[in-house]
Amino acid sequence: MARTTSRRRFLAGGAATATLAPLMLTGKARAQTRTLYVNTWGGSWTAAEEAAFFKPFSAETGARIRTVAPVSYAKLKAQVQSGSYEWDLTAITAGYWLRAEREGLVEPIDWSIINKDKLPPDSVFANGVHYCALGTNLCYRTDKFPNGGPKTWADFWDVKRFPGNRSLYNSWDRVLPAALIADGVPVDKLYPLDVDRGFKKLNEIKPHIKVWWTQGNQSQQLIRDGEVDLIQIWNARGSELKAQGVPVEVVWDGATITMTTWGVAKKAPNRSLAFEFIQFAVQAQPQAEFCKRLYYGPSNPKAFDFIPQDLAVQMPTYPANEKIAVRPDPVWEADNSAVLQERFTQWLAS
């Protein structure tokens, strides 16, 4: 997911989309406007959403959409507890969405609006609806390794065979699986994670990590400019660089594939409109249009009917990629995220 700043753009005329600070209206006033406030990542992510979801939905329904960036679990919690809403709808990873549901931050699905028969199979999770799949992959510069680069996380950890500057994502739920795979744990045997073993393996690579990146555009800059030679990166960010002519390769073996989930904040002023939007956005053609722009994987398998093969093979839910990648256990993540985030933060600082 691209953790970038919002695009601060207003499209004039008609049922437009804007990335602006939301108007602080009362729930009643906002509900009357038929304006949906969507929490989004900003940057190229929001641009793809505008083209695939927001503009077509506005054209079909007459509703307006405004976006608020970046995605924030803390903001979800704060606005539900305070009753002062900046946005109605968000899309976060399934593990965090389950955690939100457990904390009472989630609006139950309104089945009078959502037609379950028109949802993709197995798409409903914790009162949310799966949106798309994101890969967190090993990526390397091919000009640094002209005789063949690293193909596994074990190779990433092998600093003698594959020397060079390295970068990992500042996120326990992405680096611990990579560490365990590097230590020999099969991808289908990862969960529940052996946390102590994972941190022990991380201790080996920590001195060799030049940057622990936090934002998608930062990760791209690091490998595009040659500041690092090997990096853990979101698959779409790596594919985008490759399409731009940057000499990089994205590796699917051992990638982590996480599902992003559409969900509505508890008592959000425009919750009915939010569910209308979700029903629209999970259909095959809108999903295909989104994924063709960012190369994230559709949650609706029928979307592949509308995606060219050369793009489909770069997506997380493409069958050949799924087969060799990791599917995290969102229930285990929700059970352990708070404790592991604290431990990981302390480990980084030590």
Coordinates of C-alpha atoms in Angstrom, one line a residue:
M1 CA 0.0 0.0 0.0
A2 CA 1.4 3.4 -0.9
R3 CA 1.7 5.5 2.3
T4 CA 2.0 8.8 0.5
T5 CA 0.5 12.2 1.0
S6 CA -2.9 13.1 -0.4
R7 CA -3.1 14.5 -3.9
R8 CA -4.9 17.7 -2.9
R9 CA -6.8 17.9 -6.1
F10 CA -10.4 18.9 -6.8
L11 CA -12.0 18.0 -10.1
A12 CA -14.4 20.7 -11.1
G13 CA -17.9 20.1 -12.4
G14 CA -20.5 17.3 -12.1
A15 CA -20.2 14.5 -9.5
A16 CA -16.5 15.1 -8.8
T17 CA -13.9 13.5 -6.6
A18 CA -11.7 15.6 -4.3
T19 CA -8.7 14.9 -2.1
L20 CA -9.3 17.5 0.6
A21 CA -9.5 17.9 4.3
P22 CA -13.1 16.9 5.0
L23 CA -15.7 19.5 5.9
M24 CA -16.6 19.1 9.5
L25 CA -20.3 18.8 9.1
T26 CA -22.8 17.2 11.5
G27 CA -23.9 13.7 10.7
K28 CA -27.3 14.9 9.5
A29 CA -25.9 17.5 7.2
R30 CA -23.3 15.2 5.7
A31 CA -25.8 12.5 5.1
Q32 CA -28.0 14.9 3.1
T33 CA -25.2 15.8 0.7
R34 CA -24.8 12.3 -0.7
T35 CA -21.1 12.8 -0.3
L36 CA -19.0 9.8 0.7
Y37 CA -15.7 10.4 2.6
V38 CA -13.2 7.7 1.8
N39 CA -10.0 7.1 3.8
T40 CA -7.3 6.3 1.2
W41 CA -3.5 6.0 0.9
G42 CA -3.1 8.9 -1.5
G43 CA -0.7 9.2 -4.4
S44 CA -0.9 6.5 -7.1
W45 CA -3.2 4.4 -5.0
T46 CA -5.9 7.2 -4.9
A47 CA -5.3 8.0 -8.6
A48 CA -6.1 4.4 -9.4
E49 CA -9.2 4.4 -7.2
E50 CA -10.5 7.6 -8.8
A51 CA -10.3 6.0 -12.3
A52 CA -11.6 2.6 -11.4
F53 CA -14.1 3.3 -8.6
F54 CA -14.8 6.9 -7.7
K55 CA -15.6 8.5 -11.0
P56 CA -17.6 5.5 -12.3
F57 CA -19.6 5.3 -9.1
S58 CA -20.3 9.0 -9.1
A59 CA -21.4 8.9 -12.7
E60 CA -23.8 6.0 -12.0
T61 CA -25.2 7.3 -8.7
G62 CA -24.8 11.1 -8.7
A63 CA -23.0 10.8 -5.4
R64 CA -19.8 12.8 -4.7
I65 CA -16.7 11.3 -3.2
R66 CA -14.0 13.0 -1.2
T67 CA -10.8 11.3 -0.1
V68 CA -8.8 11.7 3.1
A69 CA -5.2 10.4 3.3
P70 CA -3.4 8.5 4.6
V71 CA -5.0 5.4 6.0
S72 CA -4.9 5.4 9.8
Y73 CA -6.1 2.8 12.3
A74 CA -5.6 5.3 15.0
K75 CA -7.9 7.8 13.3
L76 CA -10.5 5.1 12.8
K77 CA -10.5 4.5 16.6
A78 CA -10.4 8.2 17.5
Q79 CA -13.3 9.2 15.3
V80 CA -15.6 6.4 16.4
Q81 CA -14.8 7.1 20.1
S82 CA -15.3 10.9 19.7
G83 CA -18.2 10.8 17.2
S84 CA -16.4 13.4 15.1
Y85 CA -15.9 11.8 11.7
E86 CA -13.4 12.7 9.0
W87 CA -14.4 9.8 6.8
D88 CA -17.0 7.0 6.5
L89 CA -15.2 4.2 4.6
T90 CA -11.7 2.8 4.7
A91 CA -9.7 -0.1 3.4
I92 CA -7.1 -1.8 5.7
T93 CA -5.5 -5.2 5.9
A94 CA -7.8 -8.0 7.1
G95 CA -5.9 -8.6 10.3
Y96 CA -6.3 -4.9 11.4
W97 CA -9.9 -4.9 10.3
L98 CA -10.6 -7.9 12.5
R99 CA -9.0 -6.1 15.4
A100 CA -11.2 -3.0 14.6
E101 CA -14.3 -5.2 14.7
R102 CA -13.3 -6.7 18.1
E103 CA -12.8 -3.2 19.4
G104 CA -16.3 -2.1 18.3
L105 CA -15.1 0.3 15.6
V106 CA -16.9 -1.4 12.7
E107 CA -20.4 -0.9 11.3
P108 CA -22.1 -4.2 10.7
I109 CA -22.8 -4.9 7.1
D110 CA -26.2 -3.7 6.0
W111 CA -27.6 -6.7 4.1
S112 CA -30.5 -4.6 2.9
I113 CA -28.0 -2.8 0.7
I114 CA -25.3 -5.4 0.1
N115 CA -26.5 -8.2 -2.2
K116 CA -24.5 -11.2 -1.0
D117 CA -25.3 -13.0 -4.3
K118 CA -23.3 -10.4 -6.2
L119 CA -20.3 -10.6 -3.9
P120 CA -17.2 -12.7 -4.9
P121 CA -16.9 -16.0 -3.0
D122 CA -15.4 -15.9 0.5
S123 CA -15.2 -12.1 0.3
V124 CA -17.0 -11.2 3.6
F125 CA -14.7 -11.0 6.6
A126 CA -15.3 -9.4 10.0
N127 CA -18.1 -7.2 8.7
G128 CA -15.9 -6.0 5.9
V129 CA -15.6 -7.1 2.2
H130 CA -12.3 -8.0 0.7
Y131 CA -11.0 -5.4 -1.7
C132 CA -7.6 -6.5 -3.2
A133 CA -4.5 -8.4 -2.4
L134 CA -1.1 -6.8 -1.8
G135 CA 2.3 -8.5 -2.2
T136 CA 5.3 -7.6 -0.1
N137 CA 8.2 -9.0 -2.1
L138 CA 11.9 -9.3 -2.4
C139 CA 13.2 -6.9 -5.1
Y140 CA 16.7 -6.3 -6.3
R141 CA 18.6 -4.3 -8.9
T142 CA 19.6 -6.5 -11.8
D143 CA 22.6 -4.3 -12.7
K144 CA 24.0 -5.0 -9.3
F145 CA 23.7 -8.7 -9.8
P146 CA 24.3 -9.3 -13.6
N147 CA 25.0 -13.0 -13.1
G148 CA 21.7 -13.6 -11.2
G149 CA 20.2 -12.0 -8.2
P150 CA 18.7 -13.3 -5.0
K151 CA 15.7 -15.6 -5.5
T152 CA 14.7 -16.3 -1.9
W153 CA 14.7 -14.7 1.5
A154 CA 17.6 -17.0 2.4
D155 CA 19.5 -15.3 -0.4
F156 CA 18.6 -11.9 1.0
W157 CA 20.1 -12.9 4.4
D158 CA 23.3 -14.2 2.6
V159 CA 25.4 -11.0 2.7
K160 CA 28.5 -12.8 1.4
R161 CA 27.0 -14.3 -1.7
F162 CA 24.8 -11.2 -2.4
P163 CA 26.7 -8.2 -1.1
G164 CA 25.0 -4.8 -1.2
N165 CA 23.0 -2.3 0.7
R166 CA 19.7 -3.6 2.0
S167 CA 16.3 -2.3 3.2
L168 CA 13.4 -3.8 4.9
Y169 CA 9.9 -2.6 5.6
N170 CA 9.4 -1.2 9.1
S171 CA 6.6 -3.6 9.9
W172 CA 6.8 -6.6 12.1
D173 CA 4.1 -8.5 10.2
R174 CA 6.1 -8.4 7.0
V175 CA 9.6 -8.9 8.3
L176 CA 9.0 -11.7 10.7
P177 CA 7.6 -14.1 8.0
A178 CA 10.5 -13.2 5.8
A179 CA 13.0 -14.0 8.6
L180 CA 11.4 -17.3 9.3
I181 CA 11.4 -18.3 5.7
A182 CA 15.0 -17.3 5.5
D183 CA 15.6 -19.6 8.5
G184 CA 14.0 -22.5 6.7
V185 CA 10.4 -22.5 7.7
P186 CA 8.1 -23.7 4.8
V187 CA 5.6 -21.0 3.6
D188 CA 2.7 -23.3 4.5
K189 CA 3.9 -23.9 8.0
L190 CA 4.5 -20.3 9.1
Y191 CA 1.5 -19.6 11.3
P192 CA 1.4 -19.4 14.2
L193 CA 4.7 -17.5 13.8
D194 CA 7.6 -18.7 15.9
V195 CA 8.2 -15.2 17.2
D196 CA 11.4 -15.9 19.2
R197 CA 13.0 -17.7 16.3
G198 CA 12.0 -14.9 13.9
F199 CA 13.6 -12.2 16.1
K200 CA 16.8 -14.3 16.4
K201 CA 17.0 -14.5 12.6
L202 CA 16.4 -10.8 12.4
N203 CA 19.3 -10.2 14.7
E204 CA 21.5 -11.6 11.9
I205 CA 20.4 -9.2 9.2
K206 CA 19.9 -6.1 11.4
P207 CA 23.5 -4.7 11.1
H208 CA 23.2 -4.9 7.3
I209 CA 19.9 -3.0 6.9
K210 CA 20.6 0.5 5.7
V211 CA 17.1 1.8 5.9
W212 CA 13.9 0.6 7.5
W213 CA 11.4 2.2 5.2
T214 CA 7.9 3.4 6.1
Q215 CA 6.3 4.8 3.0
G216 CA 5.8 3.3 -0.5
N217 CA 7.4 6.2 -2.4
Q218 CA 10.4 6.1 0.0
S219 CA 10.9 2.4 -0.9
Q220 CA 10.8 3.2 -4.6
Q221 CA 13.3 6.1 -4.2
L222 CA 15.7 3.9 -2.3
I223 CA 16.1 1.3 -5.0
R224 CA 15.5 3.6 -8.0
D225 CA 18.3 5.9 -7.0
G226 CA 20.7 3.0 -6.1
E227 CA 20.8 3.8 -2.4
V228 CA 20.0 0.2 -1.8
D229 CA 20.5 -2.9 -4.0
L230 CA 18.1 -5.3 -2.3
I231 CA 14.8 -4.3 -0.7
Q232 CA 11.5 -5.7 0.6
I233 CA 8.9 -3.8 -1.4
W234 CA 5.2 -3.8 -2.3
N235 CA 4.8 -5.7 -5.5
A236 CA 3.1 -2.8 -7.4
R237 CA 5.8 -0.4 -6.4
G238 CA 8.4 -2.8 -7.8
S239 CA 6.5 -3.5 -11.0
E240 CA 5.9 0.3 -11.5
L241 CA 9.7 0.9 -11.3
K242 CA 10.4 -2.0 -13.8
A243 CA 7.8 -0.5 -16.2
Q244 CA 9.6 2.8 -16.0
G245 CA 12.8 1.2 -17.1
V246 CA 14.5 0.9 -13.7
P247 CA 16.7 -2.3 -13.7
V248 CA 14.9 -4.2 -11.0
E249 CA 13.3 -7.7 -10.6
V250 CA 10.4 -8.6 -8.3
V251 CA 10.6 -12.1 -6.7
W252 CA 7.4 -14.0 -5.8
D253 CA 9.0 -16.9 -3.9
G254 CA 8.2 -16.2 -0.2
A255 CA 6.3 -13.0 -0.9
T256 CA 3.6 -12.1 1.7
I257 CA 0.1 -11.7 0.2
T258 CA -2.2 -9.7 2.4
M259 CA -5.9 -9.0 1.8
T260 CA -7.1 -5.4 2.0
T261 CA -10.7 -5.1 3.2
W262 CA -13.3 -2.4 2.6
G263 CA -15.1 -1.5 5.9
V264 CA -17.4 1.2 7.3
A265 CA -16.6 3.0 10.5
K266 CA -19.1 2.5 13.3
K267 CA -22.0 5.0 13.1
A268 CA -20.4 6.8 10.1
P269 CA -22.8 9.5 8.9
N270 CA -22.8 8.2 5.3
R271 CA -22.8 4.5 6.1
S272 CA -25.6 3.6 3.7
L273 CA -23.9 5.3 0.8
A274 CA -20.6 3.5 1.9
F275 CA -22.3 0.1 1.5
E276 CA -23.7 1.1 -1.9
F277 CA -20.1 1.9 -2.9
I278 CA -18.7 -1.3 -1.6
Q279 CA -21.3 -3.3 -3.6
F280 CA -20.1 -1.4 -6.7
A281 CA -16.4 -1.6 -6.1
V282 CA -16.1 -5.4 -5.6
Q283 CA -17.5 -6.3 -9.0
A284 CA -15.2 -7.7 -11.6
Q285 CA -14.8 -4.9 -14.0
P286 CA -14.1 -2.1 -11.5
Q287 CA -11.6 -4.3 -9.7
A288 CA -9.9 -5.1 -13.0
E289 CA -9.6 -1.4 -13.8
F290 CA -8.0 -0.7 -10.4
C291 CA -5.6 -3.6 -10.6
K292 CA -4.5 -2.8 -14.2
R293 CA -3.3 0.5 -12.9
L294 CA -1.4 -0.7 -9.8
Y295 CA -0.9 -4.5 -10.4
Y296 CA -2.3 -5.5 -7.0
G297 CA -4.4 -8.6 -7.1
P298 CA -8.2 -8.6 -7.4
S299 CA -10.2 -10.3 -4.7
N300 CA -12.8 -11.1 -7.3
P301 CA -11.4 -13.9 -9.5
K302 CA -13.7 -12.9 -12.4
A303 CA -11.7 -9.7 -12.7
F304 CA -8.9 -11.7 -14.4
D305 CA -11.3 -12.0 -17.4
F306 CA -10.7 -8.3 -18.0
I307 CA -6.9 -8.2 -17.3
P308 CA -4.3 -8.8 -20.0
Q309 CA -2.1 -11.8 -19.3
D310 CA 1.1 -9.8 -19.2
L311 CA -0.3 -7.7 -16.3
A312 CA -2.1 -10.6 -14.6
V313 CA 1.2 -12.5 -14.0
Q314 CA 2.5 -9.5 -12.0
M315 CA -0.4 -9.7 -9.5
P316 CA -0.5 -11.4 -6.1
T317 CA -3.7 -13.4 -6.7
Y318 CA -2.4 -14.8 -10.0
P319 CA -2.4 -18.6 -9.3
A320 CA 1.3 -19.2 -10.0
N321 CA 2.3 -16.4 -7.6
E322 CA -0.2 -17.4 -4.9
K323 CA 1.2 -20.9 -5.0
I324 CA 4.7 -19.9 -3.8
A325 CA 3.7 -17.0 -1.5
V326 CA 2.6 -16.6 2.1
R327 CA -1.0 -16.0 3.1
P328 CA -0.9 -14.6 6.6
D329 CA -3.4 -15.7 9.2
P330 CA -5.5 -12.6 10.0
V331 CA -6.9 -14.0 13.2
W332 CA -3.5 -14.7 14.5
E333 CA -2.3 -11.3 13.5
A334 CA -5.3 -9.6 15.2
D335 CA -4.6 -11.6 18.4
N336 CA -0.9 -10.7 18.5
S337 CA -0.5 -7.3 16.7
A338 CA -0.4 -5.0 19.7
V339 CA 2.2 -7.0 21.6
L340 CA 4.4 -7.7 18.6
Q341 CA 4.3 -4.1 17.4
E342 CA 5.6 -3.0 20.8
R343 CA 8.3 -5.7 20.8
F344 CA 9.3 -4.9 17.3
T345 CA 9.6 -1.1 18.1
Q346 CA 11.8 -1.9 21.1
W347 CA 13.9 -4.3 19.0
L348 CA 14.5 -1.7 16.4
A349 CA 15.6 0.9 19.0
S350 CA 17.9 -1.5 20.8

